[in-house]
Amino acid sequence: MDQTAGESRTDQRALSAAAVTVVMWASAFVSIRASAEYFGPGALALGRLLTASVALGVVLLVKRVPPPSRQAWPGILASGVLWFGLYMVTLNWGEQGVDAGTAAMVVNIGPIVIALLSGWLLKEGFPPMLLVGMGVSFAGAAVVGMSTSKGGGSSLTGVLLCLVAALAYGAGVVSQKPALQHASPLQVTTYGCFVGTACTLPFAGQLIDQIPDAPLTATLNMVYLGLFPTALAFTTWTYALSRTTAGKMGATTYAVPAVVVVIAWFVLDEVPGWLTLLGGAICLGGVAVSRRRPRPAPSPAGVPE
């Protein structure tokens, strides 16, 4: 009983951290929309990562956190290059060639990639409820995507870039999991962010050229992206990831499309249609299914529990 209660408390902490991540990542779509018109894909990624690196670096200095151990670096480097670097640039770039609905549908392949890679490489297996829940959530994400798609505005290059972003996201998450066995969530997030920033430094000239011409609101949105959807949300993500499986964490992100619909409704006054609301509800239902614990097998008669 004590062990079960301990696992339940741990899972609740992971769920709370994951909830913060979902809300922050959902809010990022609104800020990206407000900044993308004035910053190129690479410049926006670099500005976001630079802001996050400064914030996280200050936290490391204040808390006097030492560098991670050597065993953690392969996972940190892989996640930094793939997720912080390649994912952010290709997603920003791909969204210039496709509408938001199409981008959402393609990128939501990412959690499926996480489930497949973690089941194979991390030996997490393929729990039936997780797979069913992810299938339901992906269907919901597709409904949201179709309801917001403008149709006829997607290029093959844009779709392929979004697909690369989804694959980079999935591989980056799976790379983080082994690193968390040798380093804290704060270390994995911060140094991964440093690596991603280094990868996007070639866009520094573009960022310097575009900042003076961008309105203050666009620059502030870029700063917001760095502080909250990156520095805060990626830290709460790794905290939750260290306490549950990569497959379950990937499934949790299917709640993002539903939260995006709500935020856009209140912040941008974009009233969703019934099909969008239905898709969001399906996404949340799939997440709930994926988080369900399997029923324990009944104990044989006469055997104390």
PDB file of C-alpha atoms in Angstrom:
ATOM      1  CA  MET A   1       0.000   0.000   0.000  1.00  0.00           C
ATOM      2  CA  ASP A   2       2.818   2.399   0.877  1.00  0.00           C
ATOM      3  CA  GLN A   3       4.579   1.711  -2.428  1.00  0.00           C
ATOM      4  CA  THR A   4       1.382   2.302  -4.402  1.00  0.00           C
ATOM      5  CA  ALA A   5       0.758   5.564  -2.573  1.00  0.00           C
ATOM      6  CA  GLY A   6       4.318   6.673  -3.298  1.00  0.00           C
ATOM      7  CA  GLU A   7       3.928   5.898  -6.996  1.00  0.00           C
ATOM      8  CA  SER A   8       0.631   7.809  -7.035  1.00  0.00           C
ATOM      9  CA  ARG A   9       2.237  10.895  -5.472  1.00  0.00           C
ATOM     10  CA  THR A  10       5.080  10.738  -7.973  1.00  0.00           C
ATOM     11  CA  ASP A  11       2.642  10.421 -10.848  1.00  0.00           C
ATOM     12  CA  GLN A  12       0.637  13.413  -9.579  1.00  0.00           C
ATOM     13  CA  ARG A  13       3.789  15.520  -9.455  1.00  0.00           C
ATOM     14  CA  ALA A  14       4.665  14.440 -12.975  1.00  0.00           C
ATOM     15  CA  LEU A  15       1.149  15.261 -14.164  1.00  0.00           C
ATOM     16  CA  SER A  16       1.289  18.717 -12.565  1.00  0.00           C
ATOM     17  CA  ALA A  17       4.620  19.461 -14.228  1.00  0.00           C
ATOM     18  CA  ALA A  18       3.317  18.129 -17.541  1.00  0.00           C
ATOM     19  CA  ALA A  19       0.236  20.352 -17.234  1.00  0.00           C
ATOM     20  CA  VAL A  20       2.448  23.434 -16.893  1.00  0.00           C
ATOM     21  CA  THR A  21       4.359  22.337 -19.987  1.00  0.00           C
ATOM     22  CA  VAL A  22       1.183  21.792 -22.019  1.00  0.00           C
ATOM     23  CA  VAL A  23      -0.211  25.244 -21.172  1.00  0.00           C
ATOM     24  CA  MET A  24       3.095  27.000 -21.894  1.00  0.00           C
ATOM     25  CA  TRP A  25       3.635  25.183 -25.197  1.00  0.00           C
ATOM     26  CA  ALA A  26       0.074  25.934 -26.241  1.00  0.00           C
ATOM     27  CA  SER A  27       0.637  29.643 -25.512  1.00  0.00           C
ATOM     28  CA  ALA A  28       3.752  29.509 -27.697  1.00  0.00           C
ATOM     29  CA  PHE A  29       1.631  29.116 -30.835  1.00  0.00           C
ATOM     30  CA  VAL A  30       0.032  32.499 -30.189  1.00  0.00           C
ATOM     31  CA  SER A  31       3.393  34.203 -29.604  1.00  0.00           C
ATOM     32  CA  ILE A  32       4.991  32.559 -32.636  1.00  0.00           C
ATOM     33  CA  ARG A  33       2.131  33.838 -34.766  1.00  0.00           C
ATOM     34  CA  ALA A  34       2.786  37.367 -33.482  1.00  0.00           C
ATOM     35  CA  SER A  35       6.556  37.181 -34.146  1.00  0.00           C
ATOM     36  CA  ALA A  36       6.955  35.072 -37.297  1.00  0.00           C
ATOM     37  CA  GLU A  37       5.949  37.943 -39.571  1.00  0.00           C
ATOM     38  CA  TYR A  38       8.976  39.959 -38.492  1.00  0.00           C
ATOM     39  CA  PHE A  39      11.642  37.312 -37.830  1.00  0.00           C
ATOM     40  CA  GLY A  40      12.992  34.568 -40.069  1.00  0.00           C
ATOM     41  CA  PRO A  41      12.738  30.926 -38.890  1.00  0.00           C
ATOM     42  CA  GLY A  42      16.358  30.739 -37.775  1.00  0.00           C
ATOM     43  CA  ALA A  43      16.405  34.214 -36.228  1.00  0.00           C
ATOM     44  CA  LEU A  44      13.260  33.497 -34.213  1.00  0.00           C
ATOM     45  CA  ALA A  45      14.687  30.191 -32.972  1.00  0.00           C
ATOM     46  CA  LEU A  46      17.988  31.827 -32.008  1.00  0.00           C
ATOM     47  CA  GLY A  47      16.304  34.733 -30.199  1.00  0.00           C
ATOM     48  CA  ARG A  48      14.103  32.334 -28.285  1.00  0.00           C
ATOM     49  CA  LEU A  49      16.982  30.046 -27.340  1.00  0.00           C
ATOM     50  CA  LEU A  50      19.300  32.912 -26.394  1.00  0.00           C
ATOM     51  CA  THR A  51      16.687  34.285 -24.016  1.00  0.00           C
ATOM     52  CA  ALA A  52      16.136  30.865 -22.474  1.00  0.00           C
ATOM     53  CA  SER A  53      19.889  30.211 -22.186  1.00  0.00           C
ATOM     54  CA  VAL A  54      20.462  33.474 -20.311  1.00  0.00           C
ATOM     55  CA  ALA A  55      17.568  32.796 -17.920  1.00  0.00           C
ATOM     56  CA  LEU A  56      18.591  29.194 -17.264  1.00  0.00           C
ATOM     57  CA  GLY A  57      22.259  30.154 -16.976  1.00  0.00           C
ATOM     58  CA  VAL A  58      21.409  32.664 -14.246  1.00  0.00           C
ATOM     59  CA  VAL A  59      19.486  29.964 -12.375  1.00  0.00           C
ATOM     60  CA  LEU A  60      22.506  27.638 -12.576  1.00  0.00           C
ATOM     61  CA  LEU A  61      24.808  30.340 -11.211  1.00  0.00           C
ATOM     62  CA  VAL A  62      22.474  31.312  -8.379  1.00  0.00           C
ATOM     63  CA  LYS A  63      21.865  27.693  -7.371  1.00  0.00           C
ATOM     64  CA  ARG A  64      25.550  26.814  -7.973  1.00  0.00           C
ATOM     65  CA  VAL A  65      24.633  23.762 -10.020  1.00  0.00           C
ATOM     66  CA  PRO A  66      27.726  21.919 -11.319  1.00  0.00           C
ATOM     67  CA  PRO A  67      28.026  20.702 -14.920  1.00  0.00           C
ATOM     68  CA  PRO A  68      26.406  17.326 -15.653  1.00  0.00           C
ATOM     69  CA  SER A  69      28.449  14.146 -15.495  1.00  0.00           C
ATOM     70  CA  ARG A  70      30.122  12.745 -18.575  1.00  0.00           C
ATOM     71  CA  GLN A  71      27.561   9.936 -18.842  1.00  0.00           C
ATOM     72  CA  ALA A  72      24.752  12.455 -19.370  1.00  0.00           C
ATOM     73  CA  TRP A  73      26.382  14.301 -22.256  1.00  0.00           C
ATOM     74  CA  PRO A  74      25.459  11.975 -25.165  1.00  0.00           C
ATOM     75  CA  GLY A  75      21.761  12.440 -24.411  1.00  0.00           C
ATOM     76  CA  ILE A  76      22.156  16.175 -23.758  1.00  0.00           C
ATOM     77  CA  LEU A  77      24.013  16.726 -27.032  1.00  0.00           C
ATOM     78  CA  ALA A  78      21.504  14.684 -29.023  1.00  0.00           C
ATOM     79  CA  SER A  79      18.478  16.425 -27.533  1.00  0.00           C
ATOM     80  CA  GLY A  80      20.136  19.830 -27.886  1.00  0.00           C
ATOM     81  CA  VAL A  81      20.884  19.354 -31.577  1.00  0.00           C
ATOM     82  CA  LEU A  82      17.660  17.559 -32.509  1.00  0.00           C
ATOM     83  CA  TRP A  83      15.002  19.153 -30.316  1.00  0.00           C
ATOM     84  CA  PHE A  84      16.261  22.577 -29.273  1.00  0.00           C
ATOM     85  CA  GLY A  85      18.038  23.233 -32.552  1.00  0.00           C
ATOM     86  CA  LEU A  86      16.713  21.316 -35.564  1.00  0.00           C
ATOM     87  CA  TYR A  87      13.088  21.075 -34.370  1.00  0.00           C
ATOM     88  CA  MET A  88      12.633  24.784 -33.671  1.00  0.00           C
ATOM     89  CA  VAL A  89      14.184  25.937 -36.953  1.00  0.00           C
ATOM     90  CA  THR A  90      12.432  23.401 -39.199  1.00  0.00           C
ATOM     91  CA  LEU A  91       9.062  23.967 -37.518  1.00  0.00           C
ATOM     92  CA  ASN A  92       9.314  27.752 -37.943  1.00  0.00           C
ATOM     93  CA  TRP A  93      10.454  27.264 -41.535  1.00  0.00           C
ATOM     94  CA  GLY A  94       7.871  24.618 -42.370  1.00  0.00           C
ATOM     95  CA  GLU A  95       4.983  26.729 -41.075  1.00  0.00           C
ATOM     96  CA  GLN A  96       5.828  29.340 -43.710  1.00  0.00           C
ATOM     97  CA  GLY A  97       4.877  26.833 -46.422  1.00  0.00           C
ATOM     98  CA  VAL A  98       1.805  25.228 -44.838  1.00  0.00           C
ATOM     99  CA  ASP A  99      -1.221  26.513 -42.980  1.00  0.00           C
ATOM    100  CA  ALA A 100      -1.492  26.063 -39.221  1.00  0.00           C
ATOM    101  CA  GLY A 101      -3.911  23.145 -39.474  1.00  0.00           C
ATOM    102  CA  THR A 102      -1.670  21.105 -41.762  1.00  0.00           C
ATOM    103  CA  ALA A 103       1.382  21.868 -39.615  1.00  0.00           C
ATOM    104  CA  ALA A 104      -0.453  20.681 -36.508  1.00  0.00           C
ATOM    105  CA  MET A 105      -1.455  17.396 -38.146  1.00  0.00           C
ATOM    106  CA  VAL A 106       2.071  16.619 -39.397  1.00  0.00           C
ATOM    107  CA  VAL A 107       3.899  17.640 -36.220  1.00  0.00           C
ATOM    108  CA  ASN A 108       1.541  15.506 -34.121  1.00  0.00           C
ATOM    109  CA  ILE A 109       3.280  12.473 -35.586  1.00  0.00           C
ATOM    110  CA  GLY A 110       5.972  13.301 -32.994  1.00  0.00           C
ATOM    111  CA  PRO A 111       4.333  11.574 -29.992  1.00  0.00           C
ATOM    112  CA  ILE A 112       3.879   8.426 -32.080  1.00  0.00           C
ATOM    113  CA  VAL A 113       7.597   8.524 -32.914  1.00  0.00           C
ATOM    114  CA  ILE A 114       8.333   8.875 -29.189  1.00  0.00           C
ATOM    115  CA  ALA A 115       6.187   5.844 -28.332  1.00  0.00           C
ATOM    116  CA  LEU A 116       7.812   3.689 -31.012  1.00  0.00           C
ATOM    117  CA  LEU A 117      11.398   4.715 -30.224  1.00  0.00           C
ATOM    118  CA  SER A 118      10.976   4.526 -26.437  1.00  0.00           C
ATOM    119  CA  GLY A 119       9.298   1.142 -26.683  1.00  0.00           C
ATOM    120  CA  TRP A 120      12.154  -0.168 -28.813  1.00  0.00           C
ATOM    121  CA  LEU A 121      15.289   1.658 -27.626  1.00  0.00           C
ATOM    122  CA  LEU A 122      14.355   2.363 -24.005  1.00  0.00           C
ATOM    123  CA  LYS A 123      12.605  -1.001 -23.519  1.00  0.00           C
ATOM    124  CA  GLU A 124       9.453   0.693 -22.240  1.00  0.00           C
ATOM    125  CA  GLY A 125       7.300  -1.723 -24.196  1.00  0.00           C
ATOM    126  CA  PHE A 126       4.064  -0.922 -25.966  1.00  0.00           C
ATOM    127  CA  PRO A 127       1.264  -0.728 -23.360  1.00  0.00           C
ATOM    128  CA  PRO A 128      -2.090  -1.284 -25.110  1.00  0.00           C
ATOM    129  CA  MET A 129      -3.849   1.610 -23.326  1.00  0.00           C
ATOM    130  CA  LEU A 130      -1.039   3.982 -24.322  1.00  0.00           C
ATOM    131  CA  LEU A 131      -1.267   2.987 -27.973  1.00  0.00           C
ATOM    132  CA  VAL A 132      -5.063   3.208 -27.998  1.00  0.00           C
ATOM    133  CA  GLY A 133      -4.986   6.608 -26.296  1.00  0.00           C
ATOM    134  CA  MET A 134      -2.413   7.950 -28.736  1.00  0.00           C
ATOM    135  CA  GLY A 135      -4.474   6.724 -31.671  1.00  0.00           C
ATOM    136  CA  VAL A 136      -7.549   8.507 -30.311  1.00  0.00           C
ATOM    137  CA  SER A 137      -5.589  11.694 -29.628  1.00  0.00           C
ATOM    138  CA  PHE A 138      -4.019  11.706 -33.077  1.00  0.00           C
ATOM    139  CA  ALA A 139      -7.483  11.407 -34.601  1.00  0.00           C
ATOM    140  CA  GLY A 140      -8.552  14.384 -32.492  1.00  0.00           C
ATOM    141  CA  ALA A 141      -5.507  16.382 -33.600  1.00  0.00           C
ATOM    142  CA  ALA A 142      -6.359  15.550 -37.217  1.00  0.00           C
ATOM    143  CA  VAL A 143      -9.905  16.829 -36.687  1.00  0.00           C
ATOM    144  CA  VAL A 144      -8.556  20.074 -35.179  1.00  0.00           C
ATOM    145  CA  GLY A 145      -6.139  20.389 -38.075  1.00  0.00           C
ATOM    146  CA  MET A 146      -8.806  19.842 -40.726  1.00  0.00           C
ATOM    147  CA  SER A 147     -11.148  22.310 -39.050  1.00  0.00           C
ATOM    148  CA  THR A 148      -8.494  25.047 -39.048  1.00  0.00           C
ATOM    149  CA  SER A 149      -6.892  24.218 -42.392  1.00  0.00           C
ATOM    150  CA  LYS A 150      -7.459  26.745 -45.135  1.00  0.00           C
ATOM    151  CA  GLY A 151      -6.910  24.177 -47.853  1.00  0.00           C
ATOM    152  CA  GLY A 152      -4.756  24.476 -50.949  1.00  0.00           C
ATOM    153  CA  GLY A 153      -2.034  26.445 -49.208  1.00  0.00           C
ATOM    154  CA  SER A 154       0.459  23.719 -48.380  1.00  0.00           C
ATOM    155  CA  SER A 155       3.680  23.106 -50.268  1.00  0.00           C
ATOM    156  CA  LEU A 156       5.492  19.791 -50.375  1.00  0.00           C
ATOM    157  CA  THR A 157       8.600  21.453 -48.923  1.00  0.00           C
ATOM    158  CA  GLY A 158       6.588  22.835 -46.025  1.00  0.00           C
ATOM    159  CA  VAL A 159       5.057  19.443 -45.254  1.00  0.00           C
ATOM    160  CA  LEU A 160       8.469  17.737 -45.404  1.00  0.00           C
ATOM    161  CA  LEU A 161       9.974  20.352 -43.074  1.00  0.00           C
ATOM    162  CA  CYS A 162       7.161  19.783 -40.564  1.00  0.00           C
ATOM    163  CA  LEU A 163       7.786  16.045 -40.856  1.00  0.00           C
ATOM    164  CA  VAL A 164      11.498  16.578 -40.121  1.00  0.00           C
ATOM    165  CA  ALA A 165      10.467  18.677 -37.114  1.00  0.00           C
ATOM    166  CA  ALA A 166       8.234  15.863 -35.843  1.00  0.00           C
ATOM    167  CA  LEU A 167      11.009  13.262 -36.221  1.00  0.00           C
ATOM    168  CA  ALA A 168      13.561  15.565 -34.539  1.00  0.00           C
ATOM    169  CA  TYR A 169      11.141  16.180 -31.674  1.00  0.00           C
ATOM    170  CA  GLY A 170      10.521  12.478 -31.144  1.00  0.00           C
ATOM    171  CA  ALA A 171      14.199  11.515 -31.277  1.00  0.00           C
ATOM    172  CA  GLY A 172      15.154  14.447 -29.046  1.00  0.00           C
ATOM    173  CA  VAL A 173      12.725  13.406 -26.313  1.00  0.00           C
ATOM    174  CA  VAL A 174      13.924   9.806 -26.364  1.00  0.00           C
ATOM    175  CA  SER A 175      17.521  11.081 -26.122  1.00  0.00           C
ATOM    176  CA  GLN A 176      16.692  13.004 -22.950  1.00  0.00           C
ATOM    177  CA  LYS A 177      15.461   9.992 -21.002  1.00  0.00           C
ATOM    178  CA  PRO A 178      18.860   8.238 -20.554  1.00  0.00           C
ATOM    179  CA  ALA A 179      20.513  11.579 -19.721  1.00  0.00           C
ATOM    180  CA  LEU A 180      18.107  12.025 -16.798  1.00  0.00           C
ATOM    181  CA  GLN A 181      19.635   8.945 -15.164  1.00  0.00           C
ATOM    182  CA  HIS A 182      22.888  10.863 -14.716  1.00  0.00           C
ATOM    183  CA  ALA A 183      21.812  14.507 -14.439  1.00  0.00           C
ATOM    184  CA  SER A 184      19.018  16.588 -12.946  1.00  0.00           C
ATOM    185  CA  PRO A 185      16.119  17.930 -15.048  1.00  0.00           C
ATOM    186  CA  LEU A 186      17.550  21.448 -14.705  1.00  0.00           C
ATOM    187  CA  GLN A 187      20.961  20.331 -15.968  1.00  0.00           C
ATOM    188  CA  VAL A 188      19.527  18.391 -18.917  1.00  0.00           C
ATOM    189  CA  THR A 189      17.306  21.304 -19.939  1.00  0.00           C
ATOM    190  CA  THR A 190      19.890  24.053 -19.494  1.00  0.00           C
ATOM    191  CA  TYR A 191      22.786  22.382 -21.254  1.00  0.00           C
ATOM    192  CA  GLY A 192      20.506  21.089 -23.996  1.00  0.00           C
ATOM    193  CA  CYS A 193      19.371  24.684 -24.495  1.00  0.00           C
ATOM    194  CA  PHE A 194      23.010  25.811 -24.644  1.00  0.00           C
ATOM    195  CA  VAL A 195      23.687  23.221 -27.361  1.00  0.00           C
ATOM    196  CA  GLY A 196      20.611  24.302 -29.322  1.00  0.00           C
ATOM    197  CA  THR A 197      21.679  27.947 -29.084  1.00  0.00           C
ATOM    198  CA  ALA A 198      25.116  27.063 -30.438  1.00  0.00           C
ATOM    199  CA  CYS A 199      23.479  25.234 -33.359  1.00  0.00           C
ATOM    200  CA  THR A 200      21.427  28.315 -34.300  1.00  0.00           C
ATOM    201  CA  LEU A 201      24.274  30.848 -34.011  1.00  0.00           C
ATOM    202  CA  PRO A 202      24.673  30.955 -37.836  1.00  0.00           C
ATOM    203  CA  PHE A 203      21.414  32.957 -37.809  1.00  0.00           C
ATOM    204  CA  ALA A 204      22.889  35.648 -35.553  1.00  0.00           C
ATOM    205  CA  GLY A 205      23.397  38.083 -38.438  1.00  0.00           C
ATOM    206  CA  GLN A 206      19.796  37.657 -39.532  1.00  0.00           C
ATOM    207  CA  LEU A 207      18.545  38.274 -35.990  1.00  0.00           C
ATOM    208  CA  ILE A 208      20.661  41.419 -35.598  1.00  0.00           C
ATOM    209  CA  ASP A 209      19.365  42.779 -38.913  1.00  0.00           C
ATOM    210  CA  GLN A 210      15.709  42.072 -38.130  1.00  0.00           C
ATOM    211  CA  ILE A 211      15.413  43.275 -34.523  1.00  0.00           C
ATOM    212  CA  PRO A 212      15.600  47.016 -35.354  1.00  0.00           C
ATOM    213  CA  ASP A 213      12.776  46.711 -37.915  1.00  0.00           C
ATOM    214  CA  ALA A 214      10.513  44.536 -35.748  1.00  0.00           C
ATOM    215  CA  PRO A 215       7.865  46.189 -33.560  1.00  0.00           C
ATOM    216  CA  LEU A 216       8.391  46.033 -29.809  1.00  0.00           C
ATOM    217  CA  THR A 217       5.471  43.616 -29.404  1.00  0.00           C
ATOM    218  CA  ALA A 218       7.106  41.083 -31.751  1.00  0.00           C
ATOM    219  CA  THR A 219      10.400  41.274 -29.849  1.00  0.00           C
ATOM    220  CA  LEU A 220       8.613  40.923 -26.514  1.00  0.00           C
ATOM    221  CA  ASN A 221       6.803  37.867 -27.828  1.00  0.00           C
ATOM    222  CA  MET A 222      10.154  36.357 -28.781  1.00  0.00           C
ATOM    223  CA  VAL A 223      11.427  37.041 -25.258  1.00  0.00           C
ATOM    224  CA  TYR A 224       8.272  35.471 -23.838  1.00  0.00           C
ATOM    225  CA  LEU A 225       8.906  32.369 -25.962  1.00  0.00           C
ATOM    226  CA  GLY A 226      12.358  32.077 -24.441  1.00  0.00           C
ATOM    227  CA  LEU A 227      11.353  32.612 -20.818  1.00  0.00           C
ATOM    228  CA  PHE A 228       8.171  30.580 -20.522  1.00  0.00           C
ATOM    229  CA  PRO A 229       7.525  28.044 -23.346  1.00  0.00           C
ATOM    230  CA  THR A 230      11.278  27.270 -23.403  1.00  0.00           C
ATOM    231  CA  ALA A 231      13.082  27.911 -20.091  1.00  0.00           C
ATOM    232  CA  LEU A 232      10.144  27.097 -17.821  1.00  0.00           C
ATOM    233  CA  ALA A 233       8.215  24.576 -19.902  1.00  0.00           C
ATOM    234  CA  PHE A 234      11.195  22.495 -20.981  1.00  0.00           C
ATOM    235  CA  THR A 235      12.327  22.292 -17.338  1.00  0.00           C
ATOM    236  CA  THR A 236       8.922  21.123 -16.129  1.00  0.00           C
ATOM    237  CA  TRP A 237       8.926  18.707 -19.070  1.00  0.00           C
ATOM    238  CA  THR A 238      12.218  17.076 -18.059  1.00  0.00           C
ATOM    239  CA  TYR A 239      11.061  16.998 -14.424  1.00  0.00           C
ATOM    240  CA  ALA A 240       7.973  15.039 -15.476  1.00  0.00           C
ATOM    241  CA  LEU A 241       9.954  12.897 -17.929  1.00  0.00           C
ATOM    242  CA  SER A 242      12.312  11.844 -15.130  1.00  0.00           C
ATOM    243  CA  ARG A 243       9.293  10.476 -13.227  1.00  0.00           C
ATOM    244  CA  THR A 244       7.391   8.642 -15.945  1.00  0.00           C
ATOM    245  CA  THR A 245       7.930   6.954 -19.301  1.00  0.00           C
ATOM    246  CA  ALA A 246       8.766   8.818 -22.491  1.00  0.00           C
ATOM    247  CA  GLY A 247       5.744   7.229 -24.176  1.00  0.00           C
ATOM    248  CA  LYS A 248       3.313   8.608 -21.589  1.00  0.00           C
ATOM    249  CA  MET A 249       4.903  12.047 -21.741  1.00  0.00           C
ATOM    250  CA  GLY A 250       4.597  12.069 -25.518  1.00  0.00           C
ATOM    251  CA  ALA A 251       0.922  11.157 -25.260  1.00  0.00           C
ATOM    252  CA  THR A 252       0.359  13.998 -22.790  1.00  0.00           C
ATOM    253  CA  THR A 253       1.376  16.572 -25.403  1.00  0.00           C
ATOM    254  CA  TYR A 254      -1.739  15.675 -27.396  1.00  0.00           C
ATOM    255  CA  ALA A 255      -3.539  17.983 -24.973  1.00  0.00           C
ATOM    256  CA  VAL A 256      -1.718  20.946 -26.579  1.00  0.00           C
ATOM    257  CA  PRO A 257      -4.099  21.348 -29.586  1.00  0.00           C
ATOM    258  CA  ALA A 258      -7.090  21.525 -27.247  1.00  0.00           C
ATOM    259  CA  VAL A 259      -5.419  24.148 -25.049  1.00  0.00           C
ATOM    260  CA  VAL A 260      -4.370  26.152 -28.119  1.00  0.00           C
ATOM    261  CA  VAL A 261      -8.027  26.346 -29.161  1.00  0.00           C
ATOM    262  CA  VAL A 262      -8.995  27.731 -25.729  1.00  0.00           C
ATOM    263  CA  ILE A 263      -6.133  30.266 -25.607  1.00  0.00           C
ATOM    264  CA  ALA A 264      -6.835  31.501 -29.132  1.00  0.00           C
ATOM    265  CA  TRP A 265     -10.493  31.843 -28.162  1.00  0.00           C
ATOM    266  CA  PHE A 266      -9.785  34.087 -25.157  1.00  0.00           C
ATOM    267  CA  VAL A 267      -6.629  35.910 -26.289  1.00  0.00           C
ATOM    268  CA  LEU A 268      -7.215  36.328 -30.038  1.00  0.00           C
ATOM    269  CA  ASP A 269     -11.025  36.231 -29.964  1.00  0.00           C
ATOM    270  CA  GLU A 270     -10.956  33.348 -32.463  1.00  0.00           C
ATOM    271  CA  VAL A 271     -14.220  31.580 -31.739  1.00  0.00           C
ATOM    272  CA  PRO A 272     -13.750  27.871 -32.567  1.00  0.00           C
ATOM    273  CA  GLY A 273     -16.264  25.993 -34.649  1.00  0.00           C
ATOM    274  CA  TRP A 274     -18.024  22.885 -33.403  1.00  0.00           C
ATOM    275  CA  LEU A 275     -15.643  20.628 -35.355  1.00  0.00           C
ATOM    276  CA  THR A 276     -12.618  22.245 -33.682  1.00  0.00           C
ATOM    277  CA  LEU A 277     -14.194  21.810 -30.240  1.00  0.00           C
ATOM    278  CA  LEU A 278     -14.976  18.187 -31.044  1.00  0.00           C
ATOM    279  CA  GLY A 279     -11.383  17.552 -32.097  1.00  0.00           C
ATOM    280  CA  GLY A 280     -10.080  19.151 -28.904  1.00  0.00           C
ATOM    281  CA  ALA A 281     -12.383  16.990 -26.797  1.00  0.00           C
ATOM    282  CA  ILE A 282     -11.178  13.865 -28.630  1.00  0.00           C
ATOM    283  CA  CYS A 283      -7.550  14.876 -27.970  1.00  0.00           C
ATOM    284  CA  LEU A 284      -8.214  15.207 -24.238  1.00  0.00           C
ATOM    285  CA  GLY A 285     -10.121  11.920 -24.183  1.00  0.00           C
ATOM    286  CA  GLY A 286      -7.189  10.153 -25.812  1.00  0.00           C
ATOM    287  CA  VAL A 287      -4.763  11.616 -23.263  1.00  0.00           C
ATOM    288  CA  ALA A 288      -7.002  10.360 -20.446  1.00  0.00           C
ATOM    289  CA  VAL A 289      -7.052   6.866 -21.965  1.00  0.00           C
ATOM    290  CA  SER A 290      -3.258   6.824 -22.406  1.00  0.00           C
ATOM    291  CA  ARG A 291      -2.730   7.727 -18.732  1.00  0.00           C
ATOM    292  CA  ARG A 292      -4.965   4.957 -17.403  1.00  0.00           C
ATOM    293  CA  ARG A 293      -3.276   2.309 -15.351  1.00  0.00           C
ATOM    294  CA  PRO A 294      -3.990  -1.307 -16.268  1.00  0.00           C
ATOM    295  CA  ARG A 295      -6.173  -3.128 -13.786  1.00  0.00           C
ATOM    296  CA  PRO A 296      -4.119  -5.350 -11.489  1.00  0.00           C
ATOM    297  CA  ALA A 297      -4.694  -9.058 -11.839  1.00  0.00           C
ATOM    298  CA  PRO A 298      -6.894 -10.466  -9.045  1.00  0.00           C
ATOM    299  CA  SER A 299      -4.986 -12.140  -6.260  1.00  0.00           C
ATOM    300  CA  PRO A 300      -5.420 -15.903  -5.916  1.00  0.00           C
ATOM    301  CA  ALA A 301      -7.830 -16.936  -3.176  1.00  0.00           C
ATOM    302  CA  GLY A 302      -6.199 -17.161   0.215  1.00  0.00           C
ATOM    303  CA  VAL A 303      -3.114 -15.168  -0.772  1.00  0.00           C
ATOM    304  CA  PRO A 304      -2.786 -11.958   1.291  1.00  0.00           C
ATOM    305  CA  GLU A 305      -2.088  -8.723  -0.622  1.00  0.00           C
TER     306      GLU A 305
END
